mmCIF file with all atom_site columns, C-alpha atoms in Angstrom:
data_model
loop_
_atom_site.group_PDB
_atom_site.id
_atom_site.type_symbol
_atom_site.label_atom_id
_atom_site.label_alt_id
_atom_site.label_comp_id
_atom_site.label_asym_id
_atom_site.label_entity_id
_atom_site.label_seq_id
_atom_site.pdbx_PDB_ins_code
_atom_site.Cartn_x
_atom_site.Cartn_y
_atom_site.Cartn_z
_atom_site.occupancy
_atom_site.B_iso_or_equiv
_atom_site.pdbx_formal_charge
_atom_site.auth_seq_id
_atom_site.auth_comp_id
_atom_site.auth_asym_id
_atom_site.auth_atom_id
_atom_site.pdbx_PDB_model_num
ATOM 1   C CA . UNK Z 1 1   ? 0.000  0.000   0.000   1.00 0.00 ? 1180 UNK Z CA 1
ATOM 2   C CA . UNK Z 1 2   ? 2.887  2.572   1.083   1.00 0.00 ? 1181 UNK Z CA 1
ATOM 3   C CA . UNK Z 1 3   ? 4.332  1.678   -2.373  1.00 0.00 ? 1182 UNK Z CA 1
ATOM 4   C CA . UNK Z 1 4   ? 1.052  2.596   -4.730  1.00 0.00 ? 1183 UNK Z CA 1
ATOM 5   C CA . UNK Z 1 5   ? 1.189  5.911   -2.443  1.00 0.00 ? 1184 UNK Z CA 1
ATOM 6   C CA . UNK Z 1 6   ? 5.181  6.590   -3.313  1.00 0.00 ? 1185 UNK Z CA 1
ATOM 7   C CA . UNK Z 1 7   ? 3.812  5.375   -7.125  1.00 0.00 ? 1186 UNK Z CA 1
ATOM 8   C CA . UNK Z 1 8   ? 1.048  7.645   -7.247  1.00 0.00 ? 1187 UNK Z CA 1
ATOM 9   C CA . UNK Z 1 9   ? 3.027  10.842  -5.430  1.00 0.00 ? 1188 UNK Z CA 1
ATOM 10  C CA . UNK Z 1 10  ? 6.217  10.355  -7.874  1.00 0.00 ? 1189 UNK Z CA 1
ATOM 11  C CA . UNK Z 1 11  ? 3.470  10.285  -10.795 1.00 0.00 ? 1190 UNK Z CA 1
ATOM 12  C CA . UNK Z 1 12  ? 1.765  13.166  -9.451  1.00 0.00 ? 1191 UNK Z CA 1
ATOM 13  C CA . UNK Z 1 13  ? 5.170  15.628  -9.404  1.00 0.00 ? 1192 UNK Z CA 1
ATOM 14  C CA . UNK Z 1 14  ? 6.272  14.229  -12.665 1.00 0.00 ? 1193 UNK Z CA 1
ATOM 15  C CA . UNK Z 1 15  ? 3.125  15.413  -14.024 1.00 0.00 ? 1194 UNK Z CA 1
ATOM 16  C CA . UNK Z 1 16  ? 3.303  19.065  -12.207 1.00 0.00 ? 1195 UNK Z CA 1
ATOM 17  C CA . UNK Z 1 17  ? 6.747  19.198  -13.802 1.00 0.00 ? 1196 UNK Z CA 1
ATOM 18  C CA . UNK Z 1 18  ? 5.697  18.227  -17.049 1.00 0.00 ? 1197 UNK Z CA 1
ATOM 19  C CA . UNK Z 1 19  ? 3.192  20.840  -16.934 1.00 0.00 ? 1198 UNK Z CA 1
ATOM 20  C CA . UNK Z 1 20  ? 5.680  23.620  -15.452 1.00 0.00 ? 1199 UNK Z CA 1
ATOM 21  C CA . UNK Z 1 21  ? 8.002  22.711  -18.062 1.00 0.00 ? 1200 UNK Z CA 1
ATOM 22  C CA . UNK Z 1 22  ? 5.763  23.185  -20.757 1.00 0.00 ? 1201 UNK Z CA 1
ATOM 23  C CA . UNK Z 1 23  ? 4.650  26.562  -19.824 1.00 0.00 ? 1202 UNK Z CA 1
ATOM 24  C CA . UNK Z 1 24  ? 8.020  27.882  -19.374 1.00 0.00 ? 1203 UNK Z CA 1
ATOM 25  C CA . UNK Z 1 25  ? 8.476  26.994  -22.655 1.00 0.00 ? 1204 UNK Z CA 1
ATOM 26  C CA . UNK Z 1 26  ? 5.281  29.167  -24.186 1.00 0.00 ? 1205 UNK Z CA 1
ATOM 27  C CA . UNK Z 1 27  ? 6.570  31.882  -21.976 1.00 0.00 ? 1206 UNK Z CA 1
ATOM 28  C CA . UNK Z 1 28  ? 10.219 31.722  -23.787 1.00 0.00 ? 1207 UNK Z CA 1
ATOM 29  C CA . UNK Z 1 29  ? 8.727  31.078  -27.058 1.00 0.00 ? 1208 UNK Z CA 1
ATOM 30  C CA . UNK Z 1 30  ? 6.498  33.764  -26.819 1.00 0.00 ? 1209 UNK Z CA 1
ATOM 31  C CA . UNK Z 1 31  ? 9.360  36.427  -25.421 1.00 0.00 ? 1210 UNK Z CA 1
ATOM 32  C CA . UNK Z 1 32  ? 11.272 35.498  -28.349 1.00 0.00 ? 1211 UNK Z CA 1
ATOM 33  C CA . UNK Z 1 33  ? 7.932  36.446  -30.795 1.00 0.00 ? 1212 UNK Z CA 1
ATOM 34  C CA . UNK Z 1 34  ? 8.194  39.406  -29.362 1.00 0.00 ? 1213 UNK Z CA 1
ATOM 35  C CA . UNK Z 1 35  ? 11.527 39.974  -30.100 1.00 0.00 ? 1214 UNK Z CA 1
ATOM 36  C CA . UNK Z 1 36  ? 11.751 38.940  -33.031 1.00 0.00 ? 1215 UNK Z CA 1
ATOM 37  C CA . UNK Z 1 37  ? 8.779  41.113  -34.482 1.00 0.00 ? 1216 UNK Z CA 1
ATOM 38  C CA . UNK Z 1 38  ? 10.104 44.627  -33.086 1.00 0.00 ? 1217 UNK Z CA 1
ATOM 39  C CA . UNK Z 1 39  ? 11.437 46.655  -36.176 1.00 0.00 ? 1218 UNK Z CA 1
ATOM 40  C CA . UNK Z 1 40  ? 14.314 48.392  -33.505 1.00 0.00 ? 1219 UNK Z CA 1
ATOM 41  C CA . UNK Z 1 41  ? 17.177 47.096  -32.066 1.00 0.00 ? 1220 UNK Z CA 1
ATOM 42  C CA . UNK Z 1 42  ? 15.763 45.140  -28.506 1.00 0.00 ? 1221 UNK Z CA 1
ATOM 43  C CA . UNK Z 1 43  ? 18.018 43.897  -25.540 1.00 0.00 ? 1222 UNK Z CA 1
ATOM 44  C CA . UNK Z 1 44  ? 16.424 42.435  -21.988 1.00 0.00 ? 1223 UNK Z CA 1
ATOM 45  C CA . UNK Z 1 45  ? 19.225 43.759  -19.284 1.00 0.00 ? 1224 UNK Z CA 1
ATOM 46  C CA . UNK Z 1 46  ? 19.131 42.093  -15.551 1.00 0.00 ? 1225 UNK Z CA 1
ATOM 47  C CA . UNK Z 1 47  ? 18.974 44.579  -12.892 1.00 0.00 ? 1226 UNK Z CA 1
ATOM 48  C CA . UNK Z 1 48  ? 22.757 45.202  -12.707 1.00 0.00 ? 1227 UNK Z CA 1
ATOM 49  C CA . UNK Z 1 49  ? 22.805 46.115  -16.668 1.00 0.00 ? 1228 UNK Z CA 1
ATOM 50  C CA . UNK Z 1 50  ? 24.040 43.120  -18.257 1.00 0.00 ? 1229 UNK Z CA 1
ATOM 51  C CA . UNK Z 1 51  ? 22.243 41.783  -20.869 1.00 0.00 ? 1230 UNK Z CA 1
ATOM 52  C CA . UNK Z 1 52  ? 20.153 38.726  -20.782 1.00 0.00 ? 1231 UNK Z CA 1
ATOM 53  C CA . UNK Z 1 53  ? 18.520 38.021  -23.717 1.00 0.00 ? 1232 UNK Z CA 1
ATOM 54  C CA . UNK Z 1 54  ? 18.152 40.091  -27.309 1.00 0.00 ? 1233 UNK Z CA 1
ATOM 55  C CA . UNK Z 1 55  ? 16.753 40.405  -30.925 1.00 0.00 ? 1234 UNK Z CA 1
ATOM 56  C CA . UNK Z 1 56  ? 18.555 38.934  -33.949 1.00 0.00 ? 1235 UNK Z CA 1
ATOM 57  C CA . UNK Z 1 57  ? 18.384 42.846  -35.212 1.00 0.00 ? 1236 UNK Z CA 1
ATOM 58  C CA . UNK Z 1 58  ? 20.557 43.802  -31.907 1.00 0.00 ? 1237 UNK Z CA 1
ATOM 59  C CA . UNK Z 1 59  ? 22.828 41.009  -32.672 1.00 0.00 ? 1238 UNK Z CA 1
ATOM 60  C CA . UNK Z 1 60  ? 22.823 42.294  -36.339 1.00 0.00 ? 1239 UNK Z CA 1
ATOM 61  C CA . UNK Z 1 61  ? 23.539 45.849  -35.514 1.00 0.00 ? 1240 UNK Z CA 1
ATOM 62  C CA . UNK Z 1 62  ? 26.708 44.328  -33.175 1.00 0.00 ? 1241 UNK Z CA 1
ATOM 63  C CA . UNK Z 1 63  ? 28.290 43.685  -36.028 1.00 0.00 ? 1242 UNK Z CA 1
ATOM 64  C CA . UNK Z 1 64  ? 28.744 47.095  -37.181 1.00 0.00 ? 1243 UNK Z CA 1
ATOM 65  C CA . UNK Z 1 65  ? 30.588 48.326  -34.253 1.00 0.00 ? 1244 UNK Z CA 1
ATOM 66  C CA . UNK Z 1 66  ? 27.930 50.213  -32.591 1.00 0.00 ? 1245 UNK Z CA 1
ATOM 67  C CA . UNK Z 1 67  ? 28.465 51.173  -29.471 1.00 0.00 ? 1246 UNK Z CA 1
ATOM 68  C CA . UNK Z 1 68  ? 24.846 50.828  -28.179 1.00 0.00 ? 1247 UNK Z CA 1
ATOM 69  C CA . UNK Z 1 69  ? 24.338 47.739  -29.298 1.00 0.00 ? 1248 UNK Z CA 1
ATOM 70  C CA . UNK Z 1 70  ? 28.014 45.676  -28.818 1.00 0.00 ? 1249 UNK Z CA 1
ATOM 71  C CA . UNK Z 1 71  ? 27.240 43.905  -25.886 1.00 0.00 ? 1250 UNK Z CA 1
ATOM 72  C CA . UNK Z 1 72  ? 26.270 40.258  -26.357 1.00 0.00 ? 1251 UNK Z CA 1
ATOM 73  C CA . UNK Z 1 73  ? 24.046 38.470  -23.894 1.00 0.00 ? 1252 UNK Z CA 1
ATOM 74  C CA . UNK Z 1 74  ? 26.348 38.246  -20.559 1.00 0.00 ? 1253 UNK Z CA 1
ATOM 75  C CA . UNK Z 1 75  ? 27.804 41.084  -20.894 1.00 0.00 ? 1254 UNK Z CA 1
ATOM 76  C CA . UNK Z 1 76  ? 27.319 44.545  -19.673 1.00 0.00 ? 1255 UNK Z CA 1
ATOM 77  C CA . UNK Z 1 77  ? 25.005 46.811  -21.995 1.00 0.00 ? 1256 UNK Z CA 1
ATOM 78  C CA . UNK Z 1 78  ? 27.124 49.786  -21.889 1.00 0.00 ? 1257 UNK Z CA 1
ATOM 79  C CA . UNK Z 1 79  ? 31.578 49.933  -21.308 1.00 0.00 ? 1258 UNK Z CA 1
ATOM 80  C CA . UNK Z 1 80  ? 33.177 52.324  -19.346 1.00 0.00 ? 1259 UNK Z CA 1
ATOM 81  C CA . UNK Z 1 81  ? 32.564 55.831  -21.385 1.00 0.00 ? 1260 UNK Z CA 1
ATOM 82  C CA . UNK Z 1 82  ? 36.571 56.440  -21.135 1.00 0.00 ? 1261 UNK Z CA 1
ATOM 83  C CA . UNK Z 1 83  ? 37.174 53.074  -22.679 1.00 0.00 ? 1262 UNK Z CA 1
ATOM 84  C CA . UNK Z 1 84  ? 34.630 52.939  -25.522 1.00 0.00 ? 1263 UNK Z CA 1
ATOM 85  C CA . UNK Z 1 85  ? 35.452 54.047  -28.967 1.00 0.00 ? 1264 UNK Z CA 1
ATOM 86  C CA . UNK Z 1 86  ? 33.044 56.691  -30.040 1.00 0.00 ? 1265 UNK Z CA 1
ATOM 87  C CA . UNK Z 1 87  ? 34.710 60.488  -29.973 1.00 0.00 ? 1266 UNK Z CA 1
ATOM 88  C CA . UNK Z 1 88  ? 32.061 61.454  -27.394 1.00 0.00 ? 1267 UNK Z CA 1
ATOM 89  C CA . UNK Z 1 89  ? 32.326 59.540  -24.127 1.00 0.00 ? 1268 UNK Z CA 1
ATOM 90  C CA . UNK Z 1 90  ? 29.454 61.895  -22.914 1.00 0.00 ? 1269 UNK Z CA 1
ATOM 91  C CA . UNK Z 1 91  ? 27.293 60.328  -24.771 1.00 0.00 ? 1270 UNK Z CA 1
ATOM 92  C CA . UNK Z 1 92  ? 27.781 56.741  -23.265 1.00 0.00 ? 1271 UNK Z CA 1
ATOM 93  C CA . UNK Z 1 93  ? 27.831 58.479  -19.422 1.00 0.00 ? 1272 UNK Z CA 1
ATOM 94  C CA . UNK Z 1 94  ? 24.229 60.109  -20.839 1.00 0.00 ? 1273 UNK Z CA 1
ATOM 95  C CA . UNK Z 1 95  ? 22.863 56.699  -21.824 1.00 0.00 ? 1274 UNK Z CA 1
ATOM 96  C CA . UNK Z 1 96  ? 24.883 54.719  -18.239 1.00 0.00 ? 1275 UNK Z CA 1
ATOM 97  C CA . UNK Z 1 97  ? 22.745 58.285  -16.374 1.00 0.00 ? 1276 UNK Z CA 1
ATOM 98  C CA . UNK Z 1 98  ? 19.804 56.881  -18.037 1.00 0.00 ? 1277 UNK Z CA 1
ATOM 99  C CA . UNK Z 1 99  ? 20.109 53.515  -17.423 1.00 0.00 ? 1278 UNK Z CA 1
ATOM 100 C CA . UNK Z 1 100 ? 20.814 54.083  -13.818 1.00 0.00 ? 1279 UNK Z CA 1
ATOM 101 C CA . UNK Z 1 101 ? 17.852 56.349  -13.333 1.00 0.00 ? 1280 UNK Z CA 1
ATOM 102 C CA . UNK Z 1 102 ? 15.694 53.453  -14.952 1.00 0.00 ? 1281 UNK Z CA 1
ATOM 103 C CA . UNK Z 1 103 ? 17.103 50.417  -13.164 1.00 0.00 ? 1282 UNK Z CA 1
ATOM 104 C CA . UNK Z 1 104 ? 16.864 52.449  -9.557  1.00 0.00 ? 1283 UNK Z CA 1
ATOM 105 C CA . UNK Z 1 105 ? 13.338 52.785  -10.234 1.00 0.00 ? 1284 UNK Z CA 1
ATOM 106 C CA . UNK Z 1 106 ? 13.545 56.692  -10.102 1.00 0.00 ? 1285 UNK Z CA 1
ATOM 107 C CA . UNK Z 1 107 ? 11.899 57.252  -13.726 1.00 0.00 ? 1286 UNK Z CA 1
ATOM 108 C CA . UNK Z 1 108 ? 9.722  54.009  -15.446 1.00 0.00 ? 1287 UNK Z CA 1
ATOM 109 C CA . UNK Z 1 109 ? 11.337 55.324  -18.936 1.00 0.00 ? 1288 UNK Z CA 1
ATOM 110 C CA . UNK Z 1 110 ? 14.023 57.051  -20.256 1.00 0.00 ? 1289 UNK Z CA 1
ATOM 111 C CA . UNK Z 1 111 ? 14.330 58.198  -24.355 1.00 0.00 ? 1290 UNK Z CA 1
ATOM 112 C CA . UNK Z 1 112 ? 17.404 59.899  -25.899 1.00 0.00 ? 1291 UNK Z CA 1
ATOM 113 C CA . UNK Z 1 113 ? 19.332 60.296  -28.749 1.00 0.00 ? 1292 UNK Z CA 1
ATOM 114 C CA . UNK Z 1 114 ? 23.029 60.225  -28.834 1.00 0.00 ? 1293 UNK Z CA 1
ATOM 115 C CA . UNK Z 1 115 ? 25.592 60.858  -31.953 1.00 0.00 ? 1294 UNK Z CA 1
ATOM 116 C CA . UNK Z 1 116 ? 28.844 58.574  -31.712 1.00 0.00 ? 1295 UNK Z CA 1
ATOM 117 C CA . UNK Z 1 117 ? 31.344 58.369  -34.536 1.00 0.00 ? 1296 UNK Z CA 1
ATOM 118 C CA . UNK Z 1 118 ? 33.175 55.005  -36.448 1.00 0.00 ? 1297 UNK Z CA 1
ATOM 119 C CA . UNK Z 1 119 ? 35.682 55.775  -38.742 1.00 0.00 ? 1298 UNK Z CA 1
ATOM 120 C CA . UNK Z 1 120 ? 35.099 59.221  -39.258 1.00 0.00 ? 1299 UNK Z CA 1
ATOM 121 C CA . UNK Z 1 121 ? 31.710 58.839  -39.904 1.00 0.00 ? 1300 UNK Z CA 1
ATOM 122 C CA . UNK Z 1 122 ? 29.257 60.550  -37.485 1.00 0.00 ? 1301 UNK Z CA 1
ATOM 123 C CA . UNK Z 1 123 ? 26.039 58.579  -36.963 1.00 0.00 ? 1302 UNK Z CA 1
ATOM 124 C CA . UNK Z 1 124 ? 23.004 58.934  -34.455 1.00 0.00 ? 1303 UNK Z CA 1
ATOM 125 C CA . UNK Z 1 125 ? 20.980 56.618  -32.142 1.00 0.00 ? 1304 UNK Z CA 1
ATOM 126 C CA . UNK Z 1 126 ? 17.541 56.681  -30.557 1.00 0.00 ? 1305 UNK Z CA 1
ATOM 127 C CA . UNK Z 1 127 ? 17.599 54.641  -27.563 1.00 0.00 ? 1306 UNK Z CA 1
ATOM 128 C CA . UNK Z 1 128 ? 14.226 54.038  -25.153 1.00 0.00 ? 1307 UNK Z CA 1
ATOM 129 C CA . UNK Z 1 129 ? 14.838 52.372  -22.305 1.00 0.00 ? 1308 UNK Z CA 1
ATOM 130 C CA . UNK Z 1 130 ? 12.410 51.253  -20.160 1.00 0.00 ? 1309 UNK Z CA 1
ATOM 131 C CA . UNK Z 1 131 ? 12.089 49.735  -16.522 1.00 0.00 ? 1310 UNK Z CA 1
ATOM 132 C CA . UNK Z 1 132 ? 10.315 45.661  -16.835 1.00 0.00 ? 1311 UNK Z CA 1
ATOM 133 C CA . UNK Z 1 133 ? 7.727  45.018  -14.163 1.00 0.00 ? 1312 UNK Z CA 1
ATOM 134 C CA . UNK Z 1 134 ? 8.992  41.750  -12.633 1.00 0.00 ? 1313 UNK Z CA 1
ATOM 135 C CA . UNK Z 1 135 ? 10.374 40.858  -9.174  1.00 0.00 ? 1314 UNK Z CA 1
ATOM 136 C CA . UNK Z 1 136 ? 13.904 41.183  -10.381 1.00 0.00 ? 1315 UNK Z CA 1
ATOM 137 C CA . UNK Z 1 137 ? 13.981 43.918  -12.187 1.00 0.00 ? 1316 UNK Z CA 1
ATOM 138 C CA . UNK Z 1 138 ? 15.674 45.197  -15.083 1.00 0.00 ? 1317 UNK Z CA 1
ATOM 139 C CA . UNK Z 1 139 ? 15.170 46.816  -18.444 1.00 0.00 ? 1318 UNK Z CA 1
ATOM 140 C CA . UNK Z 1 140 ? 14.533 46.285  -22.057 1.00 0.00 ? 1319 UNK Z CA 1
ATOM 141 C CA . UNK Z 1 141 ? 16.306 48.619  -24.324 1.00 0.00 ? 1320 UNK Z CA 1
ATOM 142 C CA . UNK Z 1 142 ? 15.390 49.355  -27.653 1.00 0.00 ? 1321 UNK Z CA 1
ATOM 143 C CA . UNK Z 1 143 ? 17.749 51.169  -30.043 1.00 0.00 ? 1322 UNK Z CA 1
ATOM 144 C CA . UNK Z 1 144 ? 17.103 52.600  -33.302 1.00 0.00 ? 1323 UNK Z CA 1
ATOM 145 C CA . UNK Z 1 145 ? 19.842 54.123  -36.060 1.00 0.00 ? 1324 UNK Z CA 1
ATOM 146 C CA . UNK Z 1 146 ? 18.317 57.060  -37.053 1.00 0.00 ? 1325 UNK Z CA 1
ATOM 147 C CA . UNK Z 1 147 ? 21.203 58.560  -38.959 1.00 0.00 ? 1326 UNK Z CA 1
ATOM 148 C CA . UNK Z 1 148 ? 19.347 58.602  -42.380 1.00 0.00 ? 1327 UNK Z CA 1
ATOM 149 C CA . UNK Z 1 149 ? 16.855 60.496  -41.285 1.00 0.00 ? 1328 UNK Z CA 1
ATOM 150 C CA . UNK Z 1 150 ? 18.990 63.349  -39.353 1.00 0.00 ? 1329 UNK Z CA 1
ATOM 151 C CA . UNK Z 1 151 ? 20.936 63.537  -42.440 1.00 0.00 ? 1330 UNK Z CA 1
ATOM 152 C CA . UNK Z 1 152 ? 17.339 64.123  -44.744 1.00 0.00 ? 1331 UNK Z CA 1
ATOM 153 C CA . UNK Z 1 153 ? 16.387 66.380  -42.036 1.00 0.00 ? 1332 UNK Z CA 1
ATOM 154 C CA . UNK Z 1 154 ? 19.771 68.334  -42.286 1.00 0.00 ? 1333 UNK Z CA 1
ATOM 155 C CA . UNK Z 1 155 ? 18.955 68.350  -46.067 1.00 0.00 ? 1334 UNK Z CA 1
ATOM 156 C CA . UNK Z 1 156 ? 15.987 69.576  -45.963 1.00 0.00 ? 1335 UNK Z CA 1
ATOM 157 C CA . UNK Z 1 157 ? 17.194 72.231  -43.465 1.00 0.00 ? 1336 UNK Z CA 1
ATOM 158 C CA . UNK Z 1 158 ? 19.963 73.428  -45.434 1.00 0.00 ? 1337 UNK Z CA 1
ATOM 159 C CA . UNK Z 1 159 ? 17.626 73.657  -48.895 1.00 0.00 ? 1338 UNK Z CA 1
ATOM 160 C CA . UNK Z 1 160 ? 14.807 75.901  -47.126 1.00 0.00 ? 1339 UNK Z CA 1
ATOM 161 C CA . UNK Z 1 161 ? 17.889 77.761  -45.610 1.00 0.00 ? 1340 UNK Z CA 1
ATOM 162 C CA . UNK Z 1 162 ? 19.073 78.386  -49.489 1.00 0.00 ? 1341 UNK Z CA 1
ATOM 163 C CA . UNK Z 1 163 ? 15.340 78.890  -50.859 1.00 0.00 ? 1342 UNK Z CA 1
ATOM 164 C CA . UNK Z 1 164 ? 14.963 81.749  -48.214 1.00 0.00 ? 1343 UNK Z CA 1
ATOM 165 C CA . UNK Z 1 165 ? 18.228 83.269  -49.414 1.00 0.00 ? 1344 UNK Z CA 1
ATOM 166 C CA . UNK Z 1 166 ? 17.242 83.200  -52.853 1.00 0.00 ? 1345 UNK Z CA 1
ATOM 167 C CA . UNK Z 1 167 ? 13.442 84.328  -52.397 1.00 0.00 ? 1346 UNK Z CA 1
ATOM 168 C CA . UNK Z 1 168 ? 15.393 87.603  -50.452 1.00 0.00 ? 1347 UNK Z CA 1
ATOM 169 C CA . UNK Z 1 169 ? 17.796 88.041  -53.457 1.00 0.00 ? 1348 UNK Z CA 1
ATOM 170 C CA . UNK Z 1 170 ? 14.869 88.191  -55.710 1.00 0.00 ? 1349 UNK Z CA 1
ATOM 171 C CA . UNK Z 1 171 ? 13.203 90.269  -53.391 1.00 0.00 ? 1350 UNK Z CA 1
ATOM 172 C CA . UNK Z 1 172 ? 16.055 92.736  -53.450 1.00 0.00 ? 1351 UNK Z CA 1
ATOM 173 C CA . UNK Z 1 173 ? 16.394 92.570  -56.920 1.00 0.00 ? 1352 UNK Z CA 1
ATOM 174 C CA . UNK Z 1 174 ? 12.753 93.664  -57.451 1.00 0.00 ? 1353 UNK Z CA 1
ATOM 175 C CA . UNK Z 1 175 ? 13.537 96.455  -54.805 1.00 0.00 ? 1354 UNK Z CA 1
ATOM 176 C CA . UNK Z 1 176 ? 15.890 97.642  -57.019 1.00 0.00 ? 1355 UNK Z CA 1
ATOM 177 C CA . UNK Z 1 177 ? 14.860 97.736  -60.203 1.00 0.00 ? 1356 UNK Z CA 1
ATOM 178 C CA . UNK Z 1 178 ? 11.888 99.342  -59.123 1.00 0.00 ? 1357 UNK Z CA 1
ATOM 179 C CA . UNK Z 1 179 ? 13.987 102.299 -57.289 1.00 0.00 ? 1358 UNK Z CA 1
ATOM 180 C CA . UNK Z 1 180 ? 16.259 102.647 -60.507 1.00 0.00 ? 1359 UNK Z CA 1
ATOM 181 C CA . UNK Z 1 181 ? 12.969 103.181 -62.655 1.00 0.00 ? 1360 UNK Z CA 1
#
């Protein structure tokens, strides 16, 4: 009898396990369909700022020597900004300020854009980090290039810039041809 009890215990936990096993494997499966269908850049950091888990676009952008997005999972997210090789360390303190001020709980969300150089080249970033609801805390950053866009925007900056000049040259010109007759 005490055996058919141990039988029917054993049978019972291996079941529960089963079951618990199972789930955790929806959960994981559906954390990864969520990374996977973000159009940005996405990291999941541990309280301490080390990254856990990310996107095959974050893993994708590592390749190109970003410095937002160069940590692989088990590592820390950011370096130390004097050790990092963008010409602006202040922009790596800005995103560790950031981060700290997320992962302390003092603000739920923090957005920014930072401009970092490679090779002479001077690109941009739009980083969103935000604080995860969960008993051990941590963060999920999400980082976008955005360096096409600031250069249309410069573009398109520096053409109304030149179509004001000209619309005041012809301006002028009127001015004077109409004092002259």
């Amino acid at each position: 009898m005490r055996w058919l009890l141990l039988i029917l215990i054993q049978s019972g936990s291996l079941i529960l396990l089963t079951r618990e096993y199972r789930r955790r494997r929806n959960v994981e499966a559906r954390i990864r369909a969520i990374l996977s269908s973000s159009f940005t850049d996405l990291a999941i950091l541990d309280r301490n700022g080390v990254v856990e888990d990310c996107n095959d676009k974050w893993a994708g952008a590592r390749e190109a020597v970003n410095p937002f997005t160069a940590a692989k999972p088990g590592e820390p997210w950011l370096r130390d900004p004097h050790a990092t090789p963008p010409d602006d360390p202040g922009e790596i303190a800005r995103a560790q300020d950031a981060l700290v001020a997320v992962l302390s709980g003092r603000e739920a969300e923090r957005t920014l854009e930072c401009d970092w150089r490679i090779g002479g080249e001077r690109r941009s970033s739009h980083l969103r980090i935000r604080r995860i609801d969960r008993q051990e805390g941590g963060a999920i950053v999400a980082h976008l290039d955005v360096t096409a866009s600031k250069r249309v925007e410069v573009e398109a900056q520096q053409a109304l810039h030149e179509l004001a000049h000209m619309n005041m040259r012809a301006g002028m010109g009127e001015l004077v041809s109409a004092v002259t007759h």
